[in-house]
Each structure stands twice: as C-alpha cells, then as structure tokens.
mmCIF file of C-alpha atoms and ligand atoms in Angstrom:
data_model
loop_
_atom_site.group_PDB
_atom_site.id
_atom_site.type_symbol
_atom_site.label_atom_id
_atom_site.label_comp_id
_atom_site.label_asym_id
_atom_site.label_seq_id
_atom_site.Cartn_x
_atom_site.Cartn_y
_atom_site.Cartn_z
ATOM 1 C CA MET A 192 7.486 17.530 19.842
ATOM 2 C CA SER A 193 9.982 14.743 19.299
ATOM 3 C CA PHE A 194 9.094 11.169 18.438
ATOM 4 C CA ASP A 195 11.215 8.080 18.963
ATOM 5 C CA PHE A 196 11.681 5.834 15.944
ATOM 6 C CA ASP A 197 15.135 4.682 17.065
ATOM 7 C CA THR A 198 14.325 2.475 20.048
ATOM 8 C CA PRO A 199 13.574 -1.067 18.874
ATOM 9 C CA VAL A 200 10.154 -2.455 19.814
ATOM 10 C CA ASP A 201 10.088 -6.190 20.547
ATOM 11 C CA ARG A 202 7.364 -7.488 18.238
ATOM 12 C CA LEU A 203 7.938 -11.162 19.039
ATOM 13 C CA PRO A 204 5.231 -11.382 21.727
ATOM 14 C CA SER A 205 2.718 -9.560 19.501
ATOM 15 C CA HIS A 206 1.955 -12.375 16.998
ATOM 16 C CA SER A 207 2.963 -10.257 14.030
ATOM 17 C CA VAL A 208 2.833 -11.762 10.545
ATOM 18 C CA LYS A 209 6.195 -10.206 9.713
ATOM 19 C CA TYR A 210 8.088 -12.034 12.486
ATOM 20 C CA GLY A 211 5.760 -14.969 13.143
ATOM 21 C CA LEU A 212 5.845 -16.360 9.591
ATOM 22 C CA ARG A 213 9.609 -16.260 9.126
ATOM 23 C CA ARG A 214 10.137 -20.000 9.358
ATOM 24 C CA LEU A 215 7.270 -20.691 6.977
ATOM 25 C CA LYS A 216 8.414 -18.060 4.464
ATOM 26 C CA PHE A 217 12.178 -18.280 4.691
ATOM 27 C CA GLY A 218 12.839 -21.621 6.412
ATOM 28 C CA ARG A 219 14.579 -19.858 9.317
ATOM 29 C CA GLU A 220 13.441 -17.974 12.419
ATOM 30 C CA ASP A 221 16.436 -15.661 12.517
ATOM 31 C CA VAL A 222 16.204 -13.595 9.327
ATOM 32 C CA VAL A 223 15.682 -9.841 9.693
ATOM 33 C CA PRO A 224 12.180 -9.552 8.217
ATOM 34 C CA LEU A 225 12.121 -6.821 5.568
ATOM 35 C CA TRP A 226 9.127 -8.202 3.692
ATOM 36 C CA VAL A 227 5.492 -7.490 4.769
ATOM 37 C CA ALA A 228 4.650 -3.799 4.439
ATOM 38 C CA ASP A 229 4.194 -2.755 8.029
ATOM 39 C CA MET A 230 6.627 -0.774 10.155
ATOM 40 C CA ASP A 231 8.604 -1.823 13.220
ATOM 41 C CA PHE A 232 7.641 1.459 14.956
ATOM 42 C CA ALA A 233 5.133 2.036 17.759
ATOM 43 C CA ALA A 234 1.865 3.585 16.610
ATOM 44 C CA PRO A 235 1.455 7.258 17.636
ATOM 45 C CA GLU A 236 0.630 7.892 21.288
ATOM 46 C CA CYS A 237 -2.616 9.691 20.317
ATOM 47 C CA VAL A 238 -3.854 6.450 18.721
ATOM 48 C CA ARG A 239 -2.822 4.290 21.662
ATOM 49 C CA GLU A 240 -4.462 6.709 24.107
ATOM 50 C CA ALA A 241 -7.748 6.688 22.124
ATOM 51 C CA LEU A 242 -7.772 2.876 22.148
ATOM 52 C CA ARG A 243 -7.052 2.812 25.895
ATOM 53 C CA ARG A 244 -9.979 5.173 26.454
ATOM 54 C CA ARG A 245 -12.281 2.938 24.424
ATOM 55 C CA ILE A 246 -11.184 -0.136 26.333
ATOM 56 C CA GLU A 247 -12.197 1.612 29.561
ATOM 57 C CA HIS A 248 -15.793 1.274 28.381
ATOM 58 C CA PRO A 249 -16.656 -2.276 29.430
ATOM 59 C CA VAL A 250 -19.063 -3.271 26.650
ATOM 60 C CA PHE A 251 -17.734 -4.432 23.278
ATOM 61 C CA GLY A 252 -21.012 -5.236 21.554
ATOM 62 C CA TYR A 253 -22.009 -4.778 17.909
ATOM 63 C CA THR A 254 -20.922 -1.373 16.807
ATOM 64 C CA LEU A 255 -21.660 1.447 14.376
ATOM 65 C CA THR A 256 -18.931 3.571 12.834
ATOM 66 C CA PRO A 257 -19.150 6.940 14.596
ATOM 67 C CA PRO A 258 -20.048 9.817 12.216
ATOM 68 C CA SER A 259 -17.068 11.647 13.719
ATOM 69 C CA ALA A 260 -14.738 9.051 12.138
ATOM 70 C CA LEU A 261 -16.317 9.624 8.709
ATOM 71 C CA ALA A 262 -15.935 13.385 9.197
ATOM 72 C CA ALA A 263 -12.273 12.840 10.136
ATOM 73 C CA ILE A 264 -11.719 10.963 6.851
ATOM 74 C CA ALA A 265 -13.377 13.737 4.834
ATOM 75 C CA ASP A 266 -11.356 16.440 6.631
ATOM 76 C CA TRP A 267 -8.128 14.463 6.167
ATOM 77 C CA GLN A 268 -8.669 14.123 2.413
ATOM 78 C CA ALA A 269 -9.456 17.844 2.140
ATOM 79 C CA ARG A 270 -6.512 18.975 4.275
ATOM 80 C CA ARG A 271 -3.845 16.575 3.001
ATOM 81 C CA HIS A 272 -4.897 16.129 -0.621
ATOM 82 C CA GLY A 273 -7.207 19.031 -1.479
ATOM 83 C CA TRP A 274 -10.069 16.626 -2.216
ATOM 84 C CA GLN A 275 -13.568 17.613 -1.034
ATOM 85 C CA VAL A 276 -15.274 14.419 0.117
ATOM 86 C CA ASP A 277 -18.845 14.181 1.380
ATOM 87 C CA PRO A 278 -18.918 11.820 4.399
ATOM 88 C CA ASP A 279 -21.941 10.153 2.784
ATOM 89 C CA TRP A 280 -19.652 8.845 0.044
ATOM 90 C CA ILE A 281 -17.612 6.786 2.529
ATOM 91 C CA GLN A 282 -18.116 3.061 3.132
ATOM 92 C CA MET A 283 -16.084 1.347 5.842
ATOM 93 C CA LEU A 284 -14.428 -1.969 4.937
ATOM 94 C CA PRO A 285 -12.404 -4.607 6.779
ATOM 95 C CA GLY A 286 -9.362 -3.869 4.609
ATOM 96 C CA VAL A 287 -8.270 -2.492 1.267
ATOM 97 C CA VAL A 288 -7.654 -6.043 -0.006
ATOM 98 C CA PRO A 289 -11.208 -7.206 0.810
ATOM 99 C CA GLY A 290 -12.262 -3.952 -0.883
ATOM 100 C CA LEU A 291 -10.411 -4.978 -4.055
ATOM 101 C CA ASP A 292 -12.208 -8.328 -4.095
ATOM 102 C CA LEU A 293 -15.574 -6.680 -3.508
ATOM 103 C CA CYS A 294 -14.969 -4.193 -6.315
ATOM 104 C CA VAL A 295 -14.020 -6.978 -8.726
ATOM 105 C CA GLN A 296 -17.250 -8.775 -7.801
ATOM 106 C CA ALA A 297 -19.341 -5.602 -7.997
ATOM 107 C CA PHE A 298 -18.020 -4.065 -11.212
ATOM 108 C CA ALA A 299 -17.002 -6.923 -13.543
ATOM 109 C CA GLY A 300 -19.032 -10.001 -14.404
ATOM 110 C CA PRO A 301 -17.551 -13.508 -14.471
ATOM 111 C CA GLY A 302 -15.109 -13.760 -17.367
ATOM 112 C CA GLN A 303 -15.061 -10.009 -18.028
ATOM 113 C CA GLY A 304 -11.744 -8.215 -18.280
ATOM 114 C CA VAL A 305 -10.026 -6.367 -15.427
ATOM 115 C CA VAL A 306 -6.808 -4.428 -16.124
ATOM 116 C CA VAL A 307 -3.844 -4.529 -13.779
ATOM 117 C CA GLN A 308 -0.426 -2.957 -14.365
ATOM 118 C CA THR A 309 2.347 -5.264 -13.211
ATOM 119 C CA PRO A 310 4.627 -5.478 -11.326
ATOM 120 C CA VAL A 311 2.142 -4.547 -8.641
ATOM 121 C CA TYR A 312 1.104 -5.476 -5.093
ATOM 122 C CA ASN A 313 -0.016 -9.037 -5.832
ATOM 123 C CA PRO A 314 -3.541 -8.927 -4.298
ATOM 124 C CA LEU A 315 -4.533 -6.630 -7.186
ATOM 125 C CA PHE A 316 -4.143 -9.401 -9.767
ATOM 126 C CA GLU A 317 -5.021 -12.174 -7.326
ATOM 127 C CA ALA A 318 -8.390 -10.498 -6.689
ATOM 128 C CA VAL A 319 -9.107 -10.798 -10.413
ATOM 129 C CA GLN A 320 -7.981 -14.425 -10.616
ATOM 130 C CA ARG A 321 -9.667 -15.707 -7.475
ATOM 131 C CA ASN A 322 -12.994 -14.181 -8.510
ATOM 132 C CA GLY A 323 -12.930 -15.779 -11.963
ATOM 133 C CA ARG A 324 -12.577 -12.565 -13.947
ATOM 134 C CA ARG A 325 -10.236 -12.253 -16.929
ATOM 135 C CA LEU A 326 -6.878 -10.710 -16.090
ATOM 136 C CA VAL A 327 -5.778 -8.088 -18.613
ATOM 137 C CA ILE A 328 -2.152 -7.157 -18.031
ATOM 138 C CA ASN A 329 -0.633 -3.854 -19.037
ATOM 139 C CA PRO A 330 2.993 -4.203 -17.929
ATOM 140 C CA LEU A 331 4.649 -1.085 -16.578
ATOM 141 C CA ALA A 332 7.741 0.047 -18.437
ATOM 142 C CA TRP A 333 10.970 0.197 -16.381
ATOM 143 C CA ARG A 334 13.034 3.136 -17.585
ATOM 144 C CA ASP A 335 15.983 4.811 -15.861
ATOM 145 C CA GLY A 336 15.193 3.205 -12.524
ATOM 146 C CA ALA A 337 11.479 4.072 -12.411
ATOM 147 C CA HIS A 338 8.184 2.641 -13.587
ATOM 148 C CA GLY A 339 6.076 4.340 -16.243
ATOM 149 C CA MET A 340 2.729 3.463 -17.811
ATOM 150 C CA ASP A 341 2.571 2.158 -21.372
ATOM 151 C CA PHE A 342 -0.582 3.821 -22.721
ATOM 152 C CA ASP A 343 -0.227 2.470 -26.267
ATOM 153 C CA HIS A 344 -0.082 -1.076 -24.973
ATOM 154 C CA LEU A 345 -3.011 -0.379 -22.666
ATOM 155 C CA ALA A 346 -5.152 0.875 -25.556
ATOM 156 C CA SER A 347 -4.208 -2.233 -27.540
ATOM 157 C CA VAL A 348 -5.365 -4.743 -24.881
ATOM 158 C CA LEU A 349 -8.740 -3.176 -24.067
ATOM 159 C CA THR A 350 -11.734 -5.047 -25.475
ATOM 160 C CA PRO A 351 -15.461 -4.215 -25.193
ATOM 161 C CA ASP A 352 -15.824 -6.693 -22.319
ATOM 162 C CA THR A 353 -13.053 -5.064 -20.259
ATOM 163 C CA ARG A 354 -14.969 -3.388 -17.431
ATOM 164 C CA LEU A 355 -12.531 -2.372 -14.740
ATOM 165 C CA LEU A 356 -9.009 -1.105 -14.118
ATOM 166 C CA LEU A 357 -7.269 -1.555 -10.781
ATOM 167 C CA LEU A 358 -4.796 1.273 -10.192
ATOM 168 C CA CYS A 359 -2.162 1.353 -7.460
ATOM 169 C CA SER A 360 -1.480 5.012 -6.688
ATOM 170 C CA PRO A 361 1.160 5.626 -5.351
ATOM 171 C CA HIS A 362 2.590 2.468 -6.815
ATOM 172 C CA ASN A 363 3.813 -0.541 -4.841
ATOM 173 C CA PRO A 364 6.429 -1.781 -5.631
ATOM 174 C CA GLY A 365 8.749 0.885 -7.003
ATOM 175 C CA GLY A 366 7.301 3.822 -5.084
ATOM 176 C CA ARG A 367 6.186 5.959 -8.031
ATOM 177 C CA VAL A 368 3.776 8.838 -7.363
ATOM 178 C CA TRP A 369 1.835 9.158 -10.598
ATOM 179 C CA ARG A 370 1.999 12.664 -12.056
ATOM 180 C CA GLN A 371 -1.036 14.645 -13.184
ATOM 181 C CA ASP A 372 -0.283 14.078 -16.892
ATOM 182 C CA GLU A 373 0.030 10.312 -16.344
ATOM 183 C CA LEU A 374 -3.235 10.115 -14.399
ATOM 184 C CA ALA A 375 -4.993 12.334 -16.933
ATOM 185 C CA HIS A 376 -3.825 10.146 -19.829
ATOM 186 C CA LEU A 377 -4.913 6.997 -18.002
ATOM 187 C CA GLY A 378 -8.219 8.640 -17.070
ATOM 188 C CA ALA A 379 -8.897 9.672 -20.686
ATOM 189 C CA LEU A 380 -8.451 6.049 -21.815
ATOM 190 C CA CYS A 381 -10.809 4.874 -19.076
ATOM 191 C CA VAL A 382 -13.440 7.391 -20.183
ATOM 192 C CA GLU A 383 -12.979 6.484 -23.839
ATOM 193 C CA HIS A 384 -13.376 2.748 -23.119
ATOM 194 C CA ASP A 385 -15.998 3.209 -20.390
ATOM 195 C CA LEU A 386 -13.956 1.532 -17.639
ATOM 196 C CA ILE A 387 -14.614 1.839 -13.931
ATOM 197 C CA VAL A 388 -11.407 2.530 -12.005
ATOM 198 C CA VAL A 389 -10.594 1.288 -8.535
ATOM 199 C CA SER A 390 -7.765 3.420 -7.187
ATOM 200 C CA ASP A 391 -5.884 1.842 -4.284
ATOM 201 C CA GLU A 392 -4.418 4.910 -2.564
ATOM 202 C CA ILE A 393 -3.248 3.269 0.658
ATOM 203 C CA HIS A 394 0.265 4.742 0.254
ATOM 204 C CA ALA A 395 -1.033 8.280 -0.435
ATOM 205 C CA ASP A 396 0.183 9.715 2.856
ATOM 206 C CA LEU A 397 3.671 8.210 2.663
ATOM 207 C CA VAL A 398 4.977 10.578 -0.015
ATOM 208 C CA TYR A 399 8.366 12.304 0.200
ATOM 209 C CA PRO A 400 9.122 15.964 -0.590
ATOM 210 C CA GLY A 401 9.291 16.647 -4.306
ATOM 211 C CA ALA A 402 6.293 14.498 -5.211
ATOM 212 C CA LYS A 403 2.593 15.119 -4.608
ATOM 213 C CA HIS A 404 -0.139 12.512 -4.481
ATOM 214 C CA LEU A 405 -3.212 13.369 -6.552
ATOM 215 C CA PRO A 406 -6.400 11.434 -5.758
ATOM 216 C CA LEU A 407 -7.630 10.154 -9.120
ATOM 217 C CA ALA A 408 -11.226 11.040 -8.297
ATOM 218 C CA ALA A 409 -10.247 14.665 -7.650
ATOM 219 C CA LEU A 410 -8.891 15.140 -11.179
ATOM 220 C CA SER A 411 -12.234 15.833 -12.875
ATOM 221 C CA PRO A 412 -15.989 15.274 -12.322
ATOM 222 C CA GLU A 413 -15.853 12.842 -15.250
ATOM 223 C CA LEU A 414 -13.266 10.699 -13.460
ATOM 224 C CA ALA A 415 -14.957 11.072 -10.076
ATOM 225 C CA ALA A 416 -18.079 9.526 -11.608
ATOM 226 C CA ARG A 417 -16.232 6.305 -12.559
ATOM 227 C CA THR A 418 -13.756 5.991 -9.672
ATOM 228 C CA VAL A 419 -13.879 4.017 -6.447
ATOM 229 C CA THR A 420 -11.045 5.052 -4.138
ATOM 230 C CA LEU A 421 -9.786 2.599 -1.522
ATOM 231 C CA ASN A 422 -7.748 3.846 1.409
ATOM 232 C CA SER A 423 -6.888 3.242 5.039
ATOM 233 C CA ALA A 424 -4.898 4.704 7.903
ATOM 234 C CA GLY A 425 -3.265 1.289 8.288
ATOM 235 C CA LYS A 426 0.020 1.927 6.469
ATOM 236 C CA THR A 427 0.417 5.571 7.437
ATOM 237 C CA PHE A 428 -0.002 5.077 11.185
ATOM 238 C CA ASN A 429 1.099 1.431 11.425
ATOM 239 C CA ILE A 430 -2.302 0.123 12.505
ATOM 240 C CA ALA A 431 -2.888 -2.411 9.717
ATOM 241 C CA GLY A 432 -3.751 -5.118 12.275
ATOM 242 C CA LEU A 433 -6.920 -3.208 13.161
ATOM 243 C CA ASN A 434 -8.369 -4.338 9.809
ATOM 244 C CA THR A 435 -10.126 -1.100 8.968
ATOM 245 C CA ALA A 436 -10.232 0.592 5.582
ATOM 246 C CA TYR A 437 -12.650 2.681 3.586
ATOM 247 C CA ALA A 438 -13.949 3.248 0.092
ATOM 248 C CA ILE A 439 -14.869 6.702 -1.198
ATOM 249 C CA VAL A 440 -17.467 6.561 -3.975
ATOM 250 C CA SER A 441 -19.225 9.711 -5.131
ATOM 251 C CA ASN A 442 -21.290 8.010 -7.863
ATOM 252 C CA PRO A 443 -24.435 6.697 -6.079
ATOM 253 C CA ASP A 444 -24.854 3.832 -8.558
ATOM 254 C CA LEU A 445 -21.290 2.564 -8.000
ATOM 255 C CA GLY A 446 -21.756 3.122 -4.266
ATOM 256 C CA ARG A 447 -24.885 0.982 -4.253
ATOM 257 C CA ARG A 448 -23.210 -1.811 -6.221
ATOM 258 C CA LEU A 449 -20.265 -1.876 -3.824
ATOM 259 C CA ARG A 450 -22.591 -1.825 -0.801
ATOM 260 C CA ASP A 451 -24.603 -4.732 -2.248
ATOM 261 C CA ALA A 452 -21.429 -6.785 -2.827
ATOM 262 C CA ALA A 453 -20.294 -6.090 0.750
ATOM 263 C CA HIS A 454 -23.738 -6.927 2.109
ATOM 264 C CA THR A 455 -23.790 -10.308 0.342
ATOM 265 C CA LEU A 456 -20.769 -11.328 2.421
ATOM 266 C CA HIS A 457 -21.694 -9.345 5.555
ATOM 267 C CA LEU A 458 -18.526 -7.325 5.108
ATOM 268 C CA GLU A 459 -19.961 -3.845 5.400
ATOM 269 C CA GLY A 460 -18.780 -1.649 8.225
ATOM 270 C CA ALA A 461 -15.685 -1.746 10.377
ATOM 271 C CA ASN A 462 -14.783 -3.351 13.690
ATOM 272 C CA LEU A 463 -15.046 -1.525 16.985
ATOM 273 C CA PHE A 464 -11.446 -0.350 17.420
ATOM 274 C CA GLY A 465 -10.432 0.574 13.881
ATOM 275 C CA PRO A 466 -12.494 3.773 13.522
ATOM 276 C CA VAL A 467 -11.416 4.901 17.007
ATOM 277 C CA ALA A 468 -7.750 4.577 16.004
ATOM 278 C CA LEU A 469 -8.352 6.114 12.577
ATOM 279 C CA GLU A 470 -10.111 9.147 14.017
ATOM 280 C CA ALA A 471 -7.367 9.805 16.564
ATOM 281 C CA ALA A 472 -4.688 9.397 13.884
ATOM 282 C CA TYR A 473 -6.387 11.669 11.356
ATOM 283 C CA ARG A 474 -7.270 14.302 13.971
ATOM 284 C CA GLN A 475 -4.117 14.325 16.088
ATOM 285 C CA GLY A 476 -1.432 12.399 14.237
ATOM 286 C CA GLU A 477 -0.045 14.927 11.756
ATOM 287 C CA ASP A 478 3.040 15.916 13.779
ATOM 288 C CA TRP A 479 3.893 12.243 14.227
ATOM 289 C CA LEU A 480 3.441 11.661 10.489
ATOM 290 C CA ALA A 481 5.720 14.580 9.609
ATOM 291 C CA ALA A 482 8.416 13.140 11.884
ATOM 292 C CA LEU A 483 7.877 9.660 10.471
ATOM 293 C CA LEU A 484 8.291 10.865 6.881
ATOM 294 C CA ASP A 485 11.480 12.650 7.838
ATOM 295 C CA TYR A 486 12.829 9.509 9.477
ATOM 296 C CA LEU A 487 11.825 7.246 6.593
ATOM 297 C CA LYS A 488 13.458 9.602 4.113
ATOM 298 C CA GLY A 489 16.665 9.414 6.152
ATOM 299 C CA ASN A 490 16.452 5.621 6.100
ATOM 300 C CA ALA A 491 15.898 5.542 2.343
ATOM 301 C CA GLU A 492 18.862 7.854 1.787
ATOM 302 C CA LEU A 493 21.057 5.729 4.035
ATOM 303 C CA ALA A 494 20.062 2.579 2.155
ATOM 304 C CA CYS A 495 20.520 4.106 -1.316
ATOM 305 C CA ASP A 496 23.908 5.614 -0.366
ATOM 306 C CA HIS A 497 25.064 2.330 1.129
ATOM 307 C CA ILE A 498 23.964 0.315 -1.885
ATOM 308 C CA GLY A 499 25.407 2.866 -4.316
ATOM 309 C CA THR A 500 28.790 2.712 -2.560
ATOM 310 C CA HIS A 501 29.083 -0.976 -1.679
ATOM 311 C CA LEU A 502 26.864 -2.667 -4.245
ATOM 312 C CA PRO A 503 27.203 -0.538 -7.388
ATOM 313 C CA HIS A 504 25.909 -3.397 -9.562
ATOM 314 C CA ILE A 505 22.532 -3.275 -7.731
ATOM 315 C CA GLY A 506 20.047 -0.698 -9.012
ATOM 316 C CA CYS A 507 18.439 1.347 -6.243
ATOM 317 C CA THR A 508 16.304 4.464 -6.778
ATOM 318 C CA MET A 509 14.977 6.715 -4.009
ATOM 319 C CA PRO A 510 11.244 5.980 -3.902
ATOM 320 C CA GLU A 511 8.865 8.936 -4.279
ATOM 321 C CA ALA A 512 6.497 7.201 -1.828
ATOM 322 C CA THR A 513 6.193 4.090 0.395
ATOM 323 C CA PHE A 514 8.745 2.614 2.793
ATOM 324 C CA LEU A 515 9.764 -0.003 0.225
ATOM 325 C CA LEU A 516 12.897 -0.078 -1.926
ATOM 326 C CA TRP A 517 12.811 -1.811 -5.289
ATOM 327 C CA LEU A 518 16.237 -3.311 -5.837
ATOM 328 C CA ASP A 519 17.317 -4.236 -9.357
ATOM 329 C CA CYS A 520 19.500 -7.302 -8.845
ATOM 330 C CA ARG A 521 19.461 -8.519 -12.446
ATOM 331 C CA ALA A 522 23.177 -7.891 -12.929
ATOM 332 C CA LEU A 523 23.867 -10.834 -10.606
ATOM 333 C CA GLY A 524 22.403 -13.162 -13.237
ATOM 334 C CA LEU A 525 20.692 -15.339 -10.616
ATOM 335 C CA ASP A 526 17.284 -16.939 -10.979
ATOM 336 C CA ASP A 527 14.637 -15.729 -8.531
ATOM 337 C CA ALA A 528 14.906 -18.681 -6.151
ATOM 338 C CA ALA A 529 18.701 -18.411 -5.970
ATOM 339 C CA LEU A 530 18.531 -14.645 -5.438
ATOM 340 C CA ARG A 531 16.097 -15.024 -2.577
ATOM 341 C CA GLN A 532 18.180 -17.817 -1.025
ATOM 342 C CA ARG A 533 21.389 -15.740 -1.192
ATOM 343 C CA LEU A 534 19.640 -13.133 0.970
ATOM 344 C CA VAL A 535 18.169 -15.696 3.357
ATOM 345 C CA ASP A 536 21.656 -17.175 3.789
ATOM 346 C CA ALA A 537 22.880 -13.668 4.606
ATOM 347 C CA GLY A 538 20.156 -13.387 7.285
ATOM 348 C CA LEU A 539 17.577 -11.268 5.441
ATOM 349 C CA GLY A 540 13.966 -11.927 4.493
ATOM 350 C CA LEU A 541 12.917 -9.701 1.556
ATOM 351 C CA SER A 542 9.996 -9.986 -0.878
ATOM 352 C CA PRO A 543 11.048 -11.493 -4.217
ATOM 353 C CA GLY A 544 10.133 -9.162 -7.057
ATOM 354 C CA ILE A 545 8.605 -12.044 -9.012
ATOM 355 C CA GLN A 546 5.790 -12.100 -6.432
ATOM 356 C CA PHE A 547 4.490 -8.871 -8.013
ATOM 357 C CA GLY A 548 4.373 -10.197 -11.582
ATOM 358 C CA PRO A 549 6.813 -11.573 -14.152
ATOM 359 C CA GLU A 550 8.307 -8.097 -14.737
ATOM 360 C CA GLY A 551 9.581 -8.264 -11.143
ATOM 361 C CA SER A 552 11.930 -11.142 -11.946
ATOM 362 C CA GLY A 553 15.462 -10.304 -10.796
ATOM 363 C CA PHE A 554 14.246 -7.598 -8.392
ATOM 364 C CA MET A 555 13.804 -7.706 -4.609
ATOM 365 C CA ARG A 556 11.557 -5.462 -2.496
ATOM 366 C CA MET A 557 13.015 -4.291 0.790
ATOM 367 C CA ASN A 558 11.061 -2.710 3.641
ATOM 368 C CA PHE A 559 13.134 0.053 5.281
ATOM 369 C CA ALA A 560 10.692 1.053 8.056
ATOM 370 C CA LEU A 561 12.801 -0.042 11.024
ATOM 371 C CA PRO A 562 15.096 1.683 13.524
ATOM 372 C CA ARG A 563 18.116 3.127 11.718
ATOM 373 C CA GLN A 564 20.711 1.125 13.603
ATOM 374 C CA GLU A 565 18.918 -2.078 12.686
ATOM 375 C CA LEU A 566 18.657 -0.921 9.093
ATOM 376 C CA ALA A 567 22.418 -0.273 9.083
ATOM 377 C CA ARG A 568 22.991 -3.848 10.268
ATOM 378 C CA ALA A 569 20.613 -5.167 7.626
ATOM 379 C CA LEU A 570 22.481 -3.207 4.946
ATOM 380 C CA ARG A 571 25.748 -4.874 5.941
ATOM 381 C CA ALA A 572 23.996 -8.239 5.579
ATOM 382 C CA LEU A 573 22.645 -7.120 2.198
ATOM 383 C CA GLU A 574 26.211 -6.359 1.154
ATOM 384 C CA ARG A 575 27.190 -9.957 1.911
ATOM 385 C CA GLY A 576 24.103 -11.371 0.199
ATOM 386 C CA LEU A 577 24.314 -9.356 -3.001
ATOM 387 C CA ALA A 578 28.083 -9.167 -3.461
ATOM 388 C CA ALA A 579 28.970 -9.489 -7.153
HETATM 389 C C1 PLP B 990 -1.044 -1.203 -2.447
HETATM 390 C C2 PLP B 990 -1.555 -1.897 -1.223
HETATM 391 N N1 PLP B 990 -2.889 -2.071 -1.053
HETATM 392 C C3 PLP B 990 -3.395 -2.686 0.035
HETATM 393 C C4 PLP B 990 -2.564 -3.168 1.025
HETATM 394 C C5 PLP B 990 -3.154 -3.870 2.209
HETATM 395 O O1 PLP B 990 -4.316 -3.248 2.631
HETATM 396 P P1 PLP B 990 -5.191 -3.845 3.818
HETATM 397 O O2 PLP B 990 -4.242 -4.280 4.891
HETATM 398 O O3 PLP B 990 -6.059 -2.705 4.227
HETATM 399 O O4 PLP B 990 -5.973 -4.990 3.256
HETATM 400 C C6 PLP B 990 -1.178 -3.021 0.881
HETATM 401 C C7 PLP B 990 -0.265 -3.588 1.889
HETATM 402 O O5 PLP B 990 0.908 -3.771 1.667
HETATM 403 C C8 PLP B 990 -0.667 -2.368 -0.255
HETATM 404 O O6 PLP B 990 0.646 -2.165 -0.429
#
C-alpha cells in the first residue's frame, strides 16, 4: 500500500499550536514553523476511520477506556519492542507531560532531588521546578556530534535525598537511542542509589534502521521494579491533539502512588476519542508507520546533505530517532537571541537550543516532518539564515 506524505495539508483552519502561535512566538505570521514536535502529515486513514465510526454513535457521555485499547498497548509493546506488558500495569493519562508532573508529585517529596540530563525536552526539568522539587542536573556530554551520558558526574551529584531520575529515551533533542550498555550503567546507578526512574519513551517508535529502542523496564526485573514508563501514540501517529497517553508500571506500590496522585487532580483515565485512535493505530497502523519512517529518513538525509554541502560550518548529525535535527550553530558566534532572529528574518521558526537547557546554547532544533518539497524550500531559507 502506498501512503501520501508529499501533498501539503492546510493546517491553518485546524487551530494548530504550530501555526496558530507563530506571531506570539516569532513576531510574524509567515515563518515556516519547524518548532513544535508534531508532523504536518495527515494521520493514518485507519485512525480517521475509527474516529468517524465512533462519532456515528450519538452519545458522548463519561467514558471508560475499553479493555481492547489496553490490550492493544500490551500487544504493541510486545511486538515492536519485545516487552511483555500485563494490561493491568497500564494507567491512561491525559498526556506524557501531565504524567511527568504526576510522577514528580508521587515519587519525590517537596525539596527532594530529581535528576534530569540536559539538554532535554524542557517539560522534564520544568515539571521538577513547578512542583517545588530540587532540580539535580547531570549535563549530557556532546562528543563527535552526539550526546552521551556522564556517569561519573551523575554519581557525584546524587545525595541521599535524591529520589527520582527523569530519563528521555530516545532522547529529545539530539535523537540519541540509548544503547543497552548505557541504559545498564544508568540503571545500576539508580539501583545503587535507590532512585525511581521515570522513562519518557514517547519517541520509541520513531527510530531509524541501525538503532533499536530498548524499554528501560524490560532490561531486568530489578529495573522493572523501579521504573515508570510513559508513552503515547501521539508522536508516532500524529494524534497528539487527542491528549491521550499512558504509564506502564509493573510495581504495584509505584502504580498505587501514581494512581493516587492522578486521583487527587481527577486526571486518571483518558478522553473518549484518544483510546479509539490509539487502538486503531496500534492494531492497523504498522504499514503506515513503516512508510512514515522511510519518508522521514529521506527527509533527514536530504537536510543533512544540504547542510553539509551549503552550510559546512553548521554541525548536523543524522538522528537515530525522532523527526528533529539538532543543529550546532556555535561556529557563527551569535548569541541565542541573535541566532533565532537570523532564522526568523529568513522566514523560519525553529526551537532555540537554549530552551532545552544551558548546554543547548548555540544550537537550534529543527522539525523535519513536513512534505519534502516544503522541506527543500525551508532548507534554502536555512541557507540564507545561517550563512557564515
Ligand atoms: C520527550 C517528549 N515527551 C513528551 C512530549 C509531549 O507529550 P504529550 O503531548 O503526551 O504531553 C514530547 C513532545 O514533544 C516529547 O518530545
């Protein structure tokens, strides 16, 4: 079956964050938005058909998550990642980000330490700050165009009141897929220091050939017992606006604490449409996903080739996962505001690297999940914006 990622979809009438907030974010309506991490592609037809079928039923009252959606999640994790999940371990959530906040509330007391490895998707450290926990930073090392974990530094910053580590796996930004030895080393430190780990695996299904995502909780029973995995079909199938995510928690004590935190805010469960879309995607969407990954890989190659040829002073590495490029613009010697403005003036709205932590200074994150012809146009604009 063939799938069309080339034909542009007009998102303007759809009240999308990516297009609708351009003036607020960039001061102009006309930048090509390459910031928020959703894709400019239509969701798979199987998902749209399942939603249409649900809409045919005329009552939209309070809803339960169908057991078939939980079974679809368990089967997906087994089939795609070799992880045997009991549907009873799954808790539905209104998003991975609300899940991060709930985990911070559930697993660390006020003032207790929570580790985050920056640069990272900013809600990970914001969840710590806005809940009044102590942020413990273990900066990632940037070597040869890729992030790596600094285990010695991590061991040096852990104190007895550090309770929790928030992992982004695969990593955003930078697109690393953590290898088994890296996860095992991290896991050993968490066991040694008795940390609970929240593993945000929302990018787990957007991994390119050559790398393999390993769910942290599947590494060993010891790690499973201290891991809460957060995930969603939102990124993979471009249905983030349905505000539906899930936690997988095999340890009943951690599961209860997370459920209690969710209950306090009435955040348990999912909305009516999200599980319908998720189930259709996980049951029928694999061909679409294979085609998507192929297309995204082609886009990433086009972007890296273009940047390598026309902007050799800009660092650009093929990501192992995600539809986000992490561009090293430090050779331009601009401060972060000036760098961002150069791109806005060239007609592009990217995410400034500094948004993900101080280590992101001088970098820009670029979303490449758009029709190839539009990407090619954006790359010509990038050339103007980042010329030496
Ligand atoms: C690592 C990571 N976690 C979570 C999210 C957002 O998750 P949700 O929309 O389910 O809150 C994103 C979106 O960019 C992300 O990159």
